[in-house]
CSV table of C-alpha atoms in Angstrom, one decimal:
chain,number,residue,atom,x,y,z
J,555,MET,CA,120.4,74.5,70.4
J,556,ILE,CA,118.5,71.7,68.7
J,557,LEU,CA,114.8,71.8,67.9
J,558,VAL,CA,113.0,68.4,67.8
J,559,ASN,CA,109.5,67.3,67.9
J,560,MET,CA,108.3,65.5,71.0
J,561,PRO,CA,105.3,63.2,71.3
J,562,HIS,CA,102.0,65.0,71.3
J,563,ARG,CA,103.7,67.5,69.0
J,564,ILE,CA,105.4,69.4,71.8
J,565,PRO,CA,108.6,71.0,70.4
J,566,ILE,CA,111.6,71.3,72.7
J,567,LEU,CA,114.8,73.3,72.6
J,568,PHE,CA,117.8,71.5,74.1
J,569,LEU,CA,120.2,73.8,75.9
J,570,ALA,CA,123.4,73.1,77.8
J,571,VAL,CA,123.0,71.9,81.4
J,572,LEU,CA,121.7,74.9,83.3
J,573,SER,CA,121.3,73.5,86.8
J,574,SER,CA,120.7,70.4,88.8
J,575,CYS,CA,117.3,69.5,90.0
J,576,SER,CA,118.0,70.7,93.6
J,577,ALA,CA,119.3,74.1,92.4
J,578,PHE,CA,116.3,74.5,90.2
J,579,ILE,CA,114.0,74.6,93.2
J,580,THR,CA,115.0,78.2,94.0
J,581,GLN,CA,113.1,79.6,91.0
J,582,PRO,CA,109.8,78.3,89.5
J,583,ALA,CA,109.9,76.9,86.0
J,584,ASP,CA,107.0,78.8,84.6
J,585,PRO,CA,106.3,82.3,86.0
J,586,ASN,CA,103.2,82.6,83.8
J,587,ARG,CA,101.6,79.5,85.3
J,588,ASN,CA,103.3,78.0,88.3
J,589,LEU,CA,104.0,81.1,90.3
J,590,GLN,CA,100.4,82.0,90.5
J,591,LEU,CA,101.6,84.1,93.3
J,592,LEU,CA,100.1,87.6,92.6
J,593,ARG,CA,97.8,86.2,89.9
J,594,ASN,CA,95.0,88.4,91.4
J,595,LYS,CA,93.8,91.4,89.4
J,596,PRO,CA,95.6,94.7,89.8
J,597,LEU,CA,94.2,97.4,92.1
J,598,SER,CA,90.8,98.7,91.4
J,599,ALA,CA,89.5,102.3,90.7
J,600,THR,CA,91.5,102.9,87.5
J,601,ALA,CA,91.1,102.0,83.9
J,602,SER,CA,92.5,98.7,82.8
J,603,SER,CA,94.4,98.1,79.5
J,604,SER,CA,94.2,94.6,79.0
J,605,SER,CA,107.9,90.0,108.6
J,606,SER,CA,106.1,90.8,111.8
J,607,SER,CA,108.6,93.6,112.7
J,608,ASP,CA,106.9,95.7,110.0
J,609,ALA,CA,103.4,95.0,111.3
J,610,VAL,CA,100.7,97.6,110.9
J,611,PRO,CA,100.2,99.4,114.3
J,612,ALA,CA,97.2,98.1,116.2
J,613,SER,CA,95.8,101.6,116.2
J,614,ALA,CA,95.7,101.5,112.4
J,615,ALA,CA,94.2,98.0,112.2
J,616,THR,CA,91.4,98.9,114.6
J,617,SER,CA,90.6,102.4,113.4
J,618,SER,CA,87.2,103.9,113.2
J,619,SER,CA,87.2,103.3,109.4
J,620,SER,CA,87.0,99.6,109.9
J,621,LEU,CA,84.0,98.0,108.2
J,622,ASP,CA,81.9,95.2,109.7
J,623,ARG,CA,81.4,93.2,106.5
J,624,GLN,CA,83.1,90.8,104.2
J,625,PRO,CA,85.7,92.6,102.1
J,626,THR,CA,85.4,93.2,98.4
J,627,LYS,CA,88.0,93.8,95.7
J,628,GLY,CA,90.0,97.0,96.4
J,629,ASP,CA,89.4,97.0,100.2
J,630,ILE,CA,92.4,97.1,102.5
J,631,VAL,CA,92.4,94.0,104.7
J,632,THR,CA,94.5,93.5,107.8
J,633,VAL,CA,95.2,89.9,109.0
J,634,ASN,CA,97.2,88.1,111.6
J,635,TRP,CA,98.6,85.0,110.1
J,636,ASN,CA,101.2,82.3,110.4
J,637,LEU,CA,102.3,80.1,107.5
J,638,GLU,CA,104.1,76.8,107.8
J,639,PRO,CA,105.2,74.5,104.9
J,640,ARG,CA,103.4,71.1,104.8
J,641,ALA,CA,105.2,67.8,104.4
J,642,ASP,CA,108.8,68.2,103.2
J,643,PHE,CA,108.1,71.3,101.2
J,644,VAL,CA,110.9,73.8,102.0
J,645,ALA,CA,111.4,77.1,100.1
J,646,GLU,CA,112.6,80.5,101.0
J,647,PRO,CA,109.4,82.6,101.3
J,648,LEU,CA,109.4,85.8,99.2
J,649,PHE,CA,107.0,87.6,101.5
J,650,ASP,CA,106.3,87.9,105.2
J,651,THR,CA,104.7,84.8,106.5
J,652,THR,CA,104.0,85.6,110.2
J,653,GLY,CA,102.6,88.5,112.2
J,654,GLN,CA,100.2,91.2,111.0
J,655,ILE,CA,100.0,92.2,107.3
J,656,SER,CA,97.8,94.6,105.4
J,657,PHE,CA,97.1,94.4,101.6
J,658,VAL,CA,94.7,95.4,98.9
J,659,LEU,CA,92.3,92.5,98.4
J,660,HIS,CA,92.8,91.0,94.9
J,661,GLY,CA,95.6,93.5,94.3
J,662,GLY,CA,98.4,91.0,94.2
J,663,ASN,CA,101.1,90.0,96.6
J,664,TYR,CA,101.1,87.1,99.0
J,665,LEU,CA,99.2,84.0,97.8
J,666,PRO,CA,96.1,83.9,95.7
J,667,GLY,CA,94.6,81.4,98.2
J,668,LEU,CA,95.0,84.0,101.0
J,669,HIS,CA,93.0,86.5,99.0
J,670,GLU,CA,90.3,84.0,98.3
J,671,LEU,CA,90.1,82.9,101.9
J,672,VAL,CA,89.9,86.4,103.3
J,673,ALA,CA,87.2,87.4,100.8
J,674,ALA,CA,84.8,85.0,102.5
J,675,MET,CA,85.6,86.2,106.1
J,676,LYS,CA,84.4,89.0,108.3
J,677,PRO,CA,86.4,90.9,110.9
J,678,GLY,CA,87.0,88.7,113.9
J,679,ASP,CA,86.7,85.5,111.9
J,680,ALA,CA,89.6,83.0,112.3
J,681,VAL,CA,90.6,79.8,110.6
J,682,GLU,CA,93.3,77.3,111.8
J,683,ASN,CA,95.4,74.8,109.9
J,684,THR,CA,93.7,75.6,106.6
J,685,VAL,CA,95.6,74.5,103.5
J,686,LEU,CA,96.8,77.1,101.0
J,687,ASP,CA,98.4,76.2,97.7
J,688,ALA,CA,102.0,77.4,97.8
J,689,GLY,CA,101.6,79.1,94.4
J,690,TRP,CA,102.9,76.4,92.0
J,691,GLY,CA,99.6,74.6,91.4
J,692,GLU,CA,98.9,70.9,91.4
J,693,ARG,CA,101.2,68.3,89.9
J,694,ARG,CA,100.1,67.3,86.4
J,695,ASP,CA,100.8,63.9,84.9
J,696,ASP,CA,100.4,65.2,81.3
J,697,LEU,CA,103.6,67.3,81.9
J,698,VAL,CA,105.7,64.1,82.2
J,699,VAL,CA,106.7,62.9,78.8
J,700,LYS,CA,108.8,60.0,77.5
J,701,MET,CA,111.1,61.0,74.6
J,702,PRO,CA,112.7,58.6,72.1
J,703,LYS,CA,116.4,59.1,71.5
J,704,GLN,CA,117.2,60.8,68.2
J,705,ASP,CA,120.3,60.7,66.0
J,706,ASN,CA,120.5,64.5,65.8
J,707,LEU,CA,120.8,64.9,69.6
J,708,ASP,CA,124.1,64.9,71.6
J,709,MET,CA,122.9,62.3,74.1
J,710,SER,CA,126.1,62.8,76.2
J,711,LYS,CA,124.4,66.0,77.4
J,712,ILE,CA,121.1,64.3,78.3
J,713,ASN,CA,121.5,63.0,81.9
J,714,VAL,CA,119.2,62.8,84.9
J,715,GLY,CA,119.0,66.3,86.3
J,716,THR,CA,119.7,68.0,83.0
J,717,GLU,CA,117.5,71.1,82.7
J,718,LEU,CA,116.0,71.7,79.2
J,719,MET,CA,113.8,74.4,77.8
J,720,LEU,CA,110.7,74.0,75.7
J,721,ALA,CA,110.1,76.2,72.7
J,722,ASN,CA,107.4,78.0,74.6
J,723,GLY,CA,109.8,78.9,77.3
J,724,LEU,CA,108.7,76.3,79.8
J,725,LYS,CA,111.6,74.6,81.6
J,726,CYS,CA,111.8,70.9,82.3
J,727,VAL,CA,114.1,68.4,83.9
J,728,VAL,CA,115.3,65.0,82.7
J,729,THR,CA,114.2,62.5,85.3
J,730,GLU,CA,115.1,59.2,83.7
J,731,VAL,CA,117.4,58.0,80.9
J,732,GLY,CA,117.0,54.6,79.3
J,733,GLU,CA,118.6,52.8,76.4
J,734,GLU,CA,116.1,53.9,73.9
J,735,ASP,CA,114.4,56.9,75.4
J,736,PHE,CA,114.5,59.4,78.3
J,737,THR,CA,111.8,61.1,80.4
J,738,ILE,CA,111.3,64.8,81.0
J,739,ASP,CA,109.1,66.4,83.7
J,740,ALA,CA,107.8,69.9,83.0
J,741,ASN,CA,106.1,70.3,86.3
J,742,PRO,CA,107.5,73.0,88.6
J,743,PRO,CA,109.7,71.4,91.2
J,744,LEU,CA,107.4,72.5,93.9
J,745,ALA,CA,104.1,71.6,92.1
J,746,GLY,CA,101.6,70.4,94.7
J,747,ALA,CA,103.4,72.1,97.6
J,748,SER,CA,101.2,73.8,100.1
J,749,TYR,CA,101.2,75.7,103.4
J,750,SER,CA,99.3,75.2,106.6
J,751,ALA,CA,97.9,78.6,107.6
J,752,ASN,CA,96.3,80.2,110.7
J,753,VAL,CA,94.5,83.4,109.6
J,754,THR,CA,92.5,85.9,111.6
J,755,LEU,CA,90.8,88.8,109.8
J,756,VAL,CA,91.5,91.9,111.9
J,757,SER,CA,89.9,94.6,109.9
J,758,VAL,CA,88.4,95.7,106.6
J,759,GLU,CA,88.8,99.2,105.4
J,760,GLU,CA,87.8,101.1,102.3
J,761,GLY,CA,90.6,101.5,99.8
J,762,PRO,CA,91.3,104.9,98.1
J,763,THR,CA,89.0,105.5,95.2
J,764,GLN,CA,90.2,108.8,93.7
J,765,LEU,CA,93.2,108.7,91.3
J,766,LEU,CA,93.0,112.1,89.7
J,767,TYR,CA,93.9,115.6,90.9
J,768,ARG,CA,91.7,118.7,90.3
J,769,GLU,CA,93.0,122.1,91.2
J,770,ASP,CA,89.4,123.3,91.9
J,771,GLY,CA,89.0,120.6,94.6
J,772,ASN,CA,86.0,119.0,93.0
J,773,GLU,CA,84.5,116.7,95.6
J,774,ASP,CA,83.9,113.9,93.1
J,775,ASP,CA,87.7,113.7,92.6
J,776,ARG,CA,88.6,113.7,96.2
J,777,GLN,CA,90.2,110.6,97.8
J,778,THR,CA,88.1,108.6,100.2
J,779,GLY,CA,89.3,106.4,103.1
J,780,ARG,CA,92.4,107.0,105.2
J,781,TYR,CA,94.9,105.4,102.8
J,782,GLY,CA,97.0,107.5,100.5
J,783,VAL,CA,97.9,107.1,96.8
J,784,ALA,CA,101.2,108.1,95.3
J,785,THR,CA,102.3,107.7,91.7
J,786,PHE,CA,105.8,107.8,90.3
J,787,ALA,CA,107.6,107.3,87.0
J,788,LEU,CA,111.1,106.0,87.6
J,789,GLY,CA,112.0,104.4,84.3
J,790,CYS,CA,111.3,100.7,83.9
J,791,PHE,CA,108.6,100.0,86.4
J,792,TRP,CA,109.6,96.5,87.5
J,793,GLY,CA,112.4,97.4,89.9
J,794,GLY,CA,110.6,100.5,91.3
J,795,GLU,CA,107.5,98.5,92.1
J,796,LEU,CA,109.5,95.9,94.1
J,797,GLU,CA,111.3,98.7,95.9
J,798,PHE,CA,108.0,100.1,97.1
J,799,MET,CA,106.6,96.6,97.9
J,800,ARG,CA,109.4,96.2,100.5
J,801,VAL,CA,108.4,99.4,102.4
J,802,ALA,CA,106.6,99.0,105.7
J,803,GLY,CA,103.2,100.8,105.3
J,804,VAL,CA,102.8,100.2,101.6
J,805,VAL,CA,99.8,97.9,101.3
J,806,GLY,CA,99.4,97.8,97.5
J,807,THR,CA,101.3,98.5,94.3
J,808,LYS,CA,100.6,98.2,90.6
J,809,VAL,CA,102.3,99.3,87.4
J,810,GLY,CA,100.8,100.9,84.4
J,811,TYR,CA,100.8,103.9,82.1
J,812,THR,CA,99.9,107.6,82.6
J,813,GLN,CA,100.3,111.1,81.2
J,814,GLY,CA,99.8,110.1,77.6
J,815,GLU,CA,97.2,110.8,74.9
J,816,LYS,CA,95.9,107.4,73.9
J,817,GLU,CA,93.3,105.7,76.0
J,818,LYS,CA,94.1,102.2,77.4
J,819,PRO,CA,97.5,101.9,75.7
J,820,THR,CA,99.4,98.6,75.5
J,821,TYR,CA,102.9,98.0,76.7
J,822,ASN,CA,104.2,97.8,73.1
J,823,GLU,CA,102.5,101.1,72.2
J,824,VAL,CA,104.0,102.9,75.2
J,825,CYS,CA,107.4,101.4,74.4
J,826,SER,CA,107.2,102.9,70.9
J,827,GLY,CA,107.4,106.3,72.5
J,828,THR,CA,104.5,107.6,70.4
J,829,THR,CA,101.7,107.7,73.0
J,830,GLY,CA,103.2,110.2,75.4
J,831,HIS,CA,102.8,107.9,78.4
J,832,THR,CA,105.4,107.0,81.0
J,833,GLU,CA,105.9,103.6,82.6
J,834,ALA,CA,104.5,104.4,86.1
J,835,ILE,CA,104.1,102.8,89.5
J,836,GLN,CA,101.0,103.5,91.7
J,837,VAL,CA,101.4,103.0,95.5
J,838,VAL,CA,98.7,102.6,98.1
J,839,PHE,CA,100.1,103.4,101.5
J,840,ASP,CA,99.1,103.9,105.2
J,841,PRO,CA,100.2,107.4,106.1
J,842,SER,CA,100.2,106.4,109.8
J,843,VAL,CA,103.1,104.1,109.0
J,844,VAL,CA,105.0,105.7,106.1
J,845,SER,CA,104.8,109.3,104.9
J,846,PHE,CA,104.4,110.5,101.4
J,847,GLU,CA,107.7,112.4,101.9
J,848,LYS,CA,109.5,109.2,102.7
J,849,LEU,CA,108.1,107.6,99.5
J,850,VAL,CA,109.4,110.5,97.5
J,851,HIS,CA,112.9,110.1,99.0
J,852,ILE,CA,112.8,106.4,98.2
J,853,ALA,CA,111.9,107.2,94.6
J,854,MET,CA,114.7,109.7,94.2
J,855,ASP,CA,117.2,107.4,95.8
J,856,ARG,CA,116.0,104.8,93.3
J,857,LEU,CA,116.8,107.1,90.4
J,858,ASP,CA,120.3,107.9,91.8
J,859,ASP,CA,122.3,109.8,89.2
J,860,SER,CA,119.6,109.3,86.6
J,861,LYS,CA,117.7,112.2,88.2
J,862,TYR,CA,120.0,114.5,86.3
J,863,MET,CA,119.3,112.8,82.9
J,864,LEU,CA,116.6,113.9,80.5
J,865,ASN,CA,114.3,111.2,79.3
J,866,GLN,CA,116.6,108.5,80.6
J,867,VAL,CA,116.9,106.2,83.6
J,868,GLY,CA,120.0,104.0,83.5
J,869,ASN,CA,120.4,102.6,80.0
J,870,ASP,CA,116.7,103.0,79.2
J,871,ARG,CA,116.1,106.0,76.9
J,872,GLY,CA,113.0,107.6,75.5
J,873,THR,CA,110.1,109.8,76.6
J,874,GLN,CA,108.4,106.8,78.1
J,875,TYR,CA,111.3,106.6,80.6
J,876,ARG,CA,111.2,110.2,81.7
J,877,HIS,CA,111.1,110.4,85.5
J,878,GLU,CA,108.3,112.3,87.2
J,879,ILE,CA,106.4,112.6,90.4
J,880,TYR,CA,102.6,112.8,90.1
J,881,TYR,CA,100.8,114.5,92.9
J,882,HIS,CA,97.2,113.6,93.9
J,883,THR,CA,96.8,116.5,96.4
J,884,SER,CA,98.1,120.0,96.9
J,885,GLU,CA,99.9,118.8,100.0
J,886,GLN,CA,101.7,116.1,98.0
J,887,ARG,CA,102.6,118.8,95.4
J,888,GLU,CA,104.3,121.0,98.0
J,889,ILE,CA,106.1,118.1,99.7
J,890,ALA,CA,107.4,116.8,96.4
J,891,ARG,CA,108.5,120.2,95.3
J,892,GLU,CA,110.5,120.8,98.5
J,893,VAL,CA,112.3,117.4,98.1
J,894,LEU,CA,113.1,118.1,94.4
J,895,ASN,CA,114.5,121.5,95.2
J,896,THR,CA,117.2,119.9,97.3
J,897,PHE,CA,118.7,118.4,94.2
J,898,GLY,CA,119.4,121.7,92.5
J,899,GLU,CA,118.6,123.2,89.2
J,900,HIS,CA,120.1,120.4,87.2
J,901,CYS,CA,117.6,117.8,88.4
J,902,LYS,CA,115.5,116.7,85.5
J,903,THR,CA,112.7,114.9,87.5
J,904,GLU,CA,109.4,116.7,86.8
J,905,LEU,CA,106.5,117.3,89.0
J,906,GLU,CA,103.1,116.9,87.4
J,907,GLN,CA,99.4,116.5,88.3
J,908,ALA,CA,98.2,112.9,88.5
J,909,THR,CA,96.0,112.0,85.6
J,910,MET,CA,94.3,108.8,84.3
J,911,PHE,CA,96.4,105.7,85.2
J,912,TYR,CA,95.9,102.8,82.9
J,913,ASP,CA,96.7,99.4,84.5
J,914,GLY,CA,99.6,97.5,82.8
J,915,GLU,CA,99.1,94.0,81.6
J,916,ASP,CA,98.7,91.3,84.3
J,917,TYR,CA,102.1,89.8,83.5
J,918,HIS,CA,103.8,93.0,84.4
J,919,GLN,CA,102.2,93.3,87.8
J,920,GLN,CA,104.7,92.4,90.6
J,921,TYR,CA,106.9,91.0,87.9
J,922,LEU,CA,110.1,90.6,89.8
J,923,LEU,CA,108.4,88.9,92.7
J,924,LYS,CA,106.9,86.4,90.3
J,925,GLY,CA,110.5,86.0,89.0
J,926,GLY,CA,111.7,85.0,92.5
J,927,GLN,CA,112.9,88.2,94.2
J,928,SER,CA,111.9,88.9,97.7
J,929,ALA,CA,109.1,91.4,98.6
J,930,LYS,CA,109.6,91.0,102.4
J,931,LYS,CA,109.2,94.3,104.3
J,932,GLY,CA,112.5,95.8,105.0
J,933,ASP,CA,114.4,93.5,102.7
J,934,ASP,CA,117.5,95.3,101.3
J,935,THR,CA,118.7,92.7,98.9
J,936,THR,CA,119.9,94.2,95.6
J,937,ILE,CA,117.0,94.4,93.1
J,938,ARG,CA,117.8,92.8,89.8
J,939,CYS,CA,115.7,94.8,87.3
J,940,TYR,CA,115.4,92.1,84.7
J,941,GLY,CA,114.5,89.1,86.8
């Protein structure tokens, strides 16, 4: 790799050819900016540290808990929608784009533009052929830069279509090579792409507000609304979150830290193993579609043989990677206990009361979806835990 200074003092690291322009389309160049997909804030009601076959049943979408008002952050919204790419934009969607979907408003998943659109609607409202940004943002002229050729560069490797990487991690592609210079474009390949959407807001329901468990049944700590909350520690939280996002009936997920001593810990502090926290996943689900017992089985299947390891999941070791199920109700406690008992006395997965859950940093939320892995309901594609 060679580090050189670009015009405007933008440093660049030259790598070997990684892919052609066409292949590069399959994954956005800058997941911190261009895949603004899921850039909404995590689910509410906790402390913060920094396809149509899976449609929600009509009975759930029109339940007596439906509210006749515009939704607010943390509400569960159900919409009928259809998404079509505009112009010649073609990309494999990473989420369901037709039929009926339910999600936590401003809780991530789908497109930021969908959340913003729905937030201004009331049940029964419909819009047709509205334009939604596809998640890569607008094309920027300032990300197209002409570079002079330099003696310390192997120009035989600099060709149209060569993918390079900036020192800040942003990828770019060589678009033109002249006798004295060459041009790079750091825009995401799909910058400016958009969808045409038809959206009808079917219902607005109150999301769950309780996140703690109290043995004495204190009413202040009881869950409100008809949606359930489940919390699991399954090692690194990225893969586990995507696993739950693919489950029909799961309407919201977020990752964070729980069971530790320090308030509002950071990721680095938790990774040090000194705070007592676990990396955890919190799931909001519709119990009329998926049961808590089913979610527990999914969690245990995810652990596989790691369920028999102490303070370890796969190659990740440390108390922050201990695997546990956190119950929010006495019913959840009994269900989880029955499932755990089926794995025998050598199972190391613990059962604990749900305590304060501190939201993980924004960049951790729905991390693998941002990295290009599908969150479609029912998708059984192998999950790659590290992007």
